[in-house]
Structures are given as structure tokens and as C-alpha cells.
């Protein structure tokens, strides 16, 4: 083989080999130097896991984003899905802004250009594709383009609580509904029966003789709904691989019986590091305010569910407040929502009428499985966090009207004081819908 050819082959292979070698070794702290800048707010916890987004030759594939986000975008019927832009009729728009690629709008490592929600475009970008919006919509005349998505009217992806027909159905909602309550959970209602288990007594524990434990543990377990559903110590403490007693069961021990809770926890800002096989998240690594005393607690199922009692009431407020330490969190106990929560805890308010941190952040989601309606606890608190209108359908409208909810969520003061006051801003979406309906009726009458 000629020397030139060999040189050419070497030159062609070298970057490939370097690339493979680079990415085989790059995950981890020592490789931070290769990163052009900090990752966005949403990804900072996994930013050193380069291979989560980058391919071996450094490029970022659409598939990487889709692996973690497509399901969530599909579930909320993404208003601008990639498929919309594969349609040749939209080619002129794609030529201006290539919305077929996530990275057109969500570039990483550019903190100085990154806005809320990892968006790296100027605020008025809707203009690129919708310059003519006022032509068919007199209500939109003169509205500045940077207001489309910043004042509570529209989102780029999730418009499930904002689209026209939905607003039209909710024009007459009262601010507070009659008998306001959240949905009831029913996933485990028949579990014990279906699995042929019966309630266990304190004596029926099946613990290896060499294991010592305190009577507190035995007592808490005996009072828990696990014992009542026939779930024994070894259901959590036995390793599936070796059969040996596990001193500290991790989320894997829960997953077999609590698949949905575990999956959504691993997609969340609480569990995303565990989801990537990294060490657990701790408050010490957080970007938002946390109690100093909680700095080194590790995020797992038992950070909220005290082991052995697994009490969901404790998990819903006190657990959260033992780590989080921002104005919004610390204002919660002054709210009417908290009064409602206390009343429910004291047995004065009906089941489901209280509003805890978890009511809003770990909402109860209704879904259909094999023709049956099942309500489960979504453990990914970020799924409904931003844009905050995502909270309207799964949470607020159990108890409030749509118009009231949109206004409350558009008022940053109301969020800071944790809903201790009535909203002082007003989003005119409902009026625009009414105006449009009247105009259509008028035009019909004229023709
Ligand atoms: C959450 C996803 C994500 C993670 C994790 C991530 N990156 Fe990136 N990175 C991106 C995106 C998106 C771009 C922009 C790509 C584009 O514009 O086509 C990028 C761009 C880059 C670039 C500029 C070159 C290029 O391809 O445009 C370098 C260099 C880079 N990343 C290095 C790293 C390193 C090193 C790590 C790990 C320490 C890392 N990245 C972790 C998403 C990520
Ligand atoms: C390993 C899984 C993973 C990959 C790969 C990944 N993300 Fe994320 N992303 C997350 C998680 C987890 C969050 C935080 C929780 C949330 O906001 O849903 C997040 C948050 C976000 C946010 C919201 C940020 C905020 O502040 O609310 C955006 C936008 C985003 N990702 C876009 C992307 C894009 C674009 C890519 C591809 C370059 C990508 N992600 C790749 C897991 C991933
Ligand atoms: C044309 C610009 C654009 C493109 C392309 C785009 N996004 Fe977004 N994305 C936004 C904007 C703007 C937001 C802020 C919230 C909103 O308006 O929906 C956002 C918010 C998000 C969020 C957080 C909020 C939410 O609703 O979950 C995620 C996750 C996300 N994008 C993922 C993606 C992924 C994955 C892709 C590629 C399939 C993508 N985006 C393509 C503009 C874009
Ligand atoms: C890259 C081009 C592009 C950008 C940027 C864009 N859109 Fe769209 N949008 C479209 C296309 C294509 C449609 C499909 C209907 C059509 O052809 O007008 C659409 C449809 C819509 C609809 C009609 C509802 C629906 O589900 O069909 C609304 C409302 C909308 N966009 C609002 C916005 C807002 C608000 C922004 C900025 C946050 C935005 N769009 C940014 C291309 C874009
Ligand atoms: C529903 C699952 C589950 C059941 C049932 C359960 N445990 Fe545990 N156990 C755990 C978890 C989770 C931990 C805490 C691991 C950690 O701290 O990271 C734990 C911790 C322990 C520990 C060590 C830590 C400590 O607090 O001293 C002992 C001992 C223990 N359990 C004994 C028992 C006994 C005895 C029973 C039955 C009476 C039992 N467990 C039932 C999940 C369970
Ligand atoms: C063998 C199956 C099984 C395992 C393993 C298991 N659970 Fe459970 N868990 C159940 C069942 C069934 C229920 C519902 C009991 C009821 O309400 O009748 C339940 C209920 C719960 C509840 C709600 C308690 C309440 O009072 O409402 C929590 C929280 C919980 N489990 C957490 C965990 C955690 C965390 C782990 C792992 C450390 C775990 N579980 C392991 C089957 C299991
Ligand atoms: C951030 C705190 C937090 C973490 C972390 C957490 N949970 Fe929960 N979980 C809750 C709260 C709060 C509820 C009760 C919500 C309600 O009643 O609406 C709950 C409810 C549950 C239930 C009862 C659901 C039902 O339908 O009755 C199960 C089971 C459960 N969690 C399992 C888990 C498992 C498994 C993990 C770890 C993979 C985990 N949780 C991590 C806060 C948490
Ligand atoms: C053991 C400590 C701990 C407990 C308990 C805990 N959290 Fe968190 N929480 C964290 C950490 C750490 C983060 C990640 C912050 C970051 O990435 O900057 C987080 C993130 C969040 C976020 C996302 C913030 C954002 O800006 O994206 C919300 C919302 C949240 N937690 C609510 C809750 C609620 C509600 C509860 C109780 C049901 C709870 N947390 C229990 C430590 C905790
Ligand atoms: C009535 C619903 C509701 C209740 C109750 C509630 N929150 Fe929130 N929370 C929100 C909304 C809405 C946001 C703002 C999302 C946005 O616009 O960024 C938010 C934001 C947050 C954030 C993110 C703050 C940041 O700077 O990133 C954390 C953490 C949080 N809440 C924790 C809690 C805790 C802990 C409690 C209970 C003590 C609680 N929340 C009670 C609705 C609620
Ligand atoms: C379980 C029912 C329930 C849920 C869910 C709920 N709320 Fe409320 N909320 C109430 C009730 C009831 C009141 C009125 C209490 C009173 O006036 O005594 C209230 C009061 C309020 C107030 C007025 C506070 C004041 O001081 O007058 C605001 C603002 C508010 N809620 C916003 C929200 C938002 C936004 C959501 C969704 C993120 C939400 N709420 C979820 C039941 C609920």
C-alpha cells in the first residue's frame, strides 16, 4: 500500500478513534473541561453525563432528546410536533426556522443566551411563522409578538388548557367550584385480593434470624398499609438476584409493585440522576434554596416516604418542607389551601378537599387502562411545573374555573406568596373567545 494511502486512512480514522475513545472516557468530573459552558437549568444534574445527549463523534442526535421527552410531548398533544414541519406545505417556514430539530430552539451550554425552560431564541420568535395572525383574527391586531407566549395565552408545545375549544367549554366556570375536591386514588384497591394476600400480624415476619431490628420498625410496619395488604419484610428486603437480606432497599425493591411511581420519579428533578445510573441527587447540589441541615440527604423513595410507615400525608407537606427553603415554600402555611389541608387532616374537611404541596406538584392523574379508569400519583414534579399552565388541567380545575386558574398562574406575586391572595393580573383569552363567537354569529346573521 502506498504511503499516501496509509496516511489518508490514518487521517480518516484518527478522529473517529479519538471520538470513540474520548466518549468512552468522557463521562465524569475530569471531563468538564471539554464542555463549552454549563448545561441548562433542566439538565444541570446530568451535565457531566455527556453521552446522554452526544453521540460518539460529538454530534447531538434528535433521538437523544426524544428518548427522554417524546412521550411527555405526545401525551400533551404537542401543538408544534416535528411531524408538522415534515409536511412540504410548511417548507417555507422551516427555511426560516428549522423546527424539525429540537436544537434550533434549545441549544445547550450557552447560559448567557438561555431563557426560561432552556429556550435559546428571542422572545418574539412566533413572528417568524405567524406574521399574518391578525389577518383572520381582529382580536390579535396590534398585539406585540413577544406577548404570545409570555403572558399566559399560548405555549409552543403544551396548549392542553389554552386552546380555543377548551376555553369555549369553560367560559361560564365559577372561580371556585361547588364541592371542590381532588380525584380519588384507586390503583391498589384490589391488589391484595388479586395477589391472594391477607393482612399480616406482627408475628408473621419471615426475617432471617441473624437480622436485628428495633421494635419501632416492627410496630410501624404492622400499622402500615403494606402489612394490611400482606406485604412482608422480605418483599422489600430480599435481593432478587442473590436472595440475601438487603440492609437498605433502594428504589429497585419498590419498582416491581410500584412501576408507574418509580418510572415517573426517575424522570423527575428528584430522581433523574438515579435514572442515569449516577449517585443520588442531594440538596447540596441544588440550584434552588434548600435547608442547610438537609444538604447531604440523598433523594430516594424514602426521602418523602419515611421507611416503614410509608405515610403519604407526611410525604405531602412536611417531607417537602424539610428540604426546600424558598419564599414560595415558606409561605404555604399562610394559605387557605393549607387551612383546607389541616381541616382534612383533622377529619373536619371531606377526603380530597385539602391542598398540599403534593396536590399541585405530584398530582393525581387519571388514565384509562384496559377500558378502566385508573388514578395514579405522578411522581415527576417537573412534568406539570413549567410553563405553569401545565398545572391547570391535572390540578386546578378539580376545584377552580379555567379563567381564574389562568389569571392566578400568570401572577408572579400569587406564586411567590403561595396563593395567599386573589390574582391581580387578568389574561384576556376568554374575552377574546367570546368576542370571536359574537363576530361569527354576527357574520352568520348577515349572510
Ligand atoms: C442534556 C444534553 C447535553 C449534555 C448532557 C451535554 N451536552 Fe454538549 N451539547 C448539547 C447540545 C444540544 C449542543 C448543541 C448542538 C448543536 O447546536 O447542534 C451541545 C454542544 C456541545 C459542544 C459544541 C460542539 C457541537 O457539537 O456543537 C461541545 C464541545 C459539547 N457540547 C461538549 C459536551 C461535553 C464535554 C459534555 C459532558 C461533559 C456535554 N457536552 C454534555 C447537549 C448536551
Ligand atoms: C437523559 C434524559 C434526557 C435527555 C437525553 C434530554 N433531557 Fe431534557 N430534561 C430531562 C429531565 C429529567 C429534565 C428535568 C425535568 C423536566 O423538566 O421534565 C429535562 C428538562 C428539559 C427542558 C425543560 C427545562 C426547564 O427548565 O423547564 C427542556 C427544554 C429540555 N429538557 C429539552 C431537551 C432537549 C432539546 C434535549 C436534546 C438535546 C434533551 N432535553 C435531552 C431529561 C433529558
Ligand atoms: C421553534 C422552537 C422550538 C422547538 C423546535 C422545540 N422547542 Fe421545546 N420549547 C420551546 C419553547 C418556546 C418552550 C417554552 C414553553 C412553551 O412555550 O411550550 C419549550 C419548552 C420545552 C420543554 C419544557 C416544557 C414542556 O412543555 O414540557 C421541553 C421538555 C421541550 N421544550 C422539549 C423539546 C424537544 C424534545 C424538542 C424536539 C422534539 C423541542 N422542544 C423543540 C420551543 C421549541
Ligand atoms: C417554525 C414555525 C412556527 C413557529 C416558530 C411557531 N409556529 Fe405556531 N404553527 C406553525 C404551523 C406550521 C402551524 C399549523 C397551522 C398553520 O399552518 O398555521 C401552527 C399552528 C399554530 C396555532 C394553531 C393551533 C393548532 O394547534 O393548530 C397556534 C395557536 C400557534 N401556532 C401559536 C404559536 C405561538 C404562540 C408560537 C410562539 C410561541 C408559534 N405558534 C410558533 C408554525 C410555527
Ligand atoms: C415496603 C418496603 C419495606 C418493608 C415491607 C420493610 N422494610 Fe425495612 N426498610 C425499607 C427501606 C426502604 C429501608 C431504608 C433504607 C435506607 O435507609 O436507605 C429499610 C430499612 C430497614 C432496616 C435498617 C435501617 C434501620 O432503620 O434500622 C432494618 C433493620 C429493616 N428495614 C427491617 C425491616 C423489618 C424487620 C421489616 C418487617 C417488619 C421491614 N424492614 C419491612 C423497606 C421496607
Ligand atoms: C410486594 C409489593 C410491594 C412492594 C415490594 C412495595 N410496595 Fe408499597 N404498596 C404495595 C401495595 C399493594 C400498596 C397498597 C396498600 C393498600 O393501600 O391497600 C402499597 C402502598 C404503598 C404506599 C401508600 C401507603 C399509604 O398508606 O397510602 C407507599 C407510599 C408505598 N407503597 C411505597 C413503597 C416503597 C417506597 C417501596 C419500596 C421501598 C414499596 N412501597 C414496596 C405493594 C408493594
Ligand atoms: C418528593 C416526595 C416523594 C418521593 C421522592 C416519592 N414519593 Fe411516593 N408519594 C408522595 C406523595 C406526597 C404521595 C401521596 C400523593 C397523594 O395522596 O395524592 C405519594 C404516593 C405514593 C404511593 C401511593 C400511590 C397510590 O396510588 O395510592 C406509592 C405507591 C408511592 N408513592 C411510591 C413511591 C416510590 C416507589 C417512590 C420511589 C421510586 C416514591 N414514591 C418517591 C411523595 C413522594
Ligand atoms: C431530600 C430533600 C428533598 C425532599 C424531601 C423534597 N425535595 Fe424537591 N427537590 C430537592 C432537590 C435537591 C431538587 C433539585 C433542585 C435542583 O436541581 O436544583 C428538588 C426539586 C424540586 C422541584 C423542581 C424545582 C425546579 O426548579 O425545577 C420541585 C417543584 C420540588 N422539588 C418540589 C418538592 C415537593 C412538592 C416535595 C414534597 C412532596 C419535595 N420537593 C420533596 C430536594 C427535596
Ligand atoms: C396551589 C398549587 C401549589 C401549591 C399548594 C404549592 N405549589 Fe409550589 N409551585 C406552584 C407553581 C404554580 C409554581 C411555579 C412554577 C413556575 O411558574 O415557575 C411552583 C413552584 C415551586 C418550586 C420551584 C421554585 C423555583 O424557584 O424553581 C418549588 C421548589 C415548589 N413550588 C415547592 C413547593 C412546596 C414545597 C410546597 C408546599 C410547602 C408548594 N410548592 C406548594 C404551585 C403550588
Ligand atoms: C382541592 C381543591 C383545590 C385545588 C386542587 C386548588 N385549589 Fe385553590 N382554593 C381552593 C379553595 C376551596 C379556595 C378558597 C378558600 C376560601 O376562600 O376559604 C382556594 C383559594 C385559592 C386562591 C385564592 C386565595 C385567597 O386568598 O383568596 C387562589 C389564588 C387559588 N386557590 C389558586 C389555585 C391554583 C392556581 C390552583 C392550581 C395550581 C389551585 N388553587 C388548586 C381549592 C383548591
Coordinates of C-alpha atoms in Angstrom, one line a residue, residues 19-35 47-51 54-55 58:
X19 CA -14.0 10.3 19.2
X20 CA -14.8 6.8 20.4
X21 CA -12.0 6.9 23.0
X22 CA -13.0 10.4 24.1
X23 CA -16.6 9.4 24.7
X24 CA -15.7 6.1 26.3
X25 CA -13.9 8.1 29.0
X26 CA -15.6 11.5 29.0
X27 CA -18.4 11.0 31.4
X28 CA -17.4 12.5 34.8
X29 CA -15.9 15.4 36.5
X30 CA -12.5 15.4 34.9
X31 CA -14.2 15.9 31.5
X32 CA -16.0 19.1 32.5
X33 CA -13.2 21.0 30.8
X34 CA -14.4 19.8 27.4
X35 CA -17.8 21.2 27.9
X47 CA -24.5 17.6 32.6
X48 CA -21.4 15.5 33.1
X49 CA -23.1 12.5 31.5
X50 CA -22.1 13.8 28.0
X51 CA -23.3 10.5 26.3
X54 CA -23.9 13.4 22.5
X55 CA -23.1 10.6 20.0
X58 CA -19.9 14.6 19.3

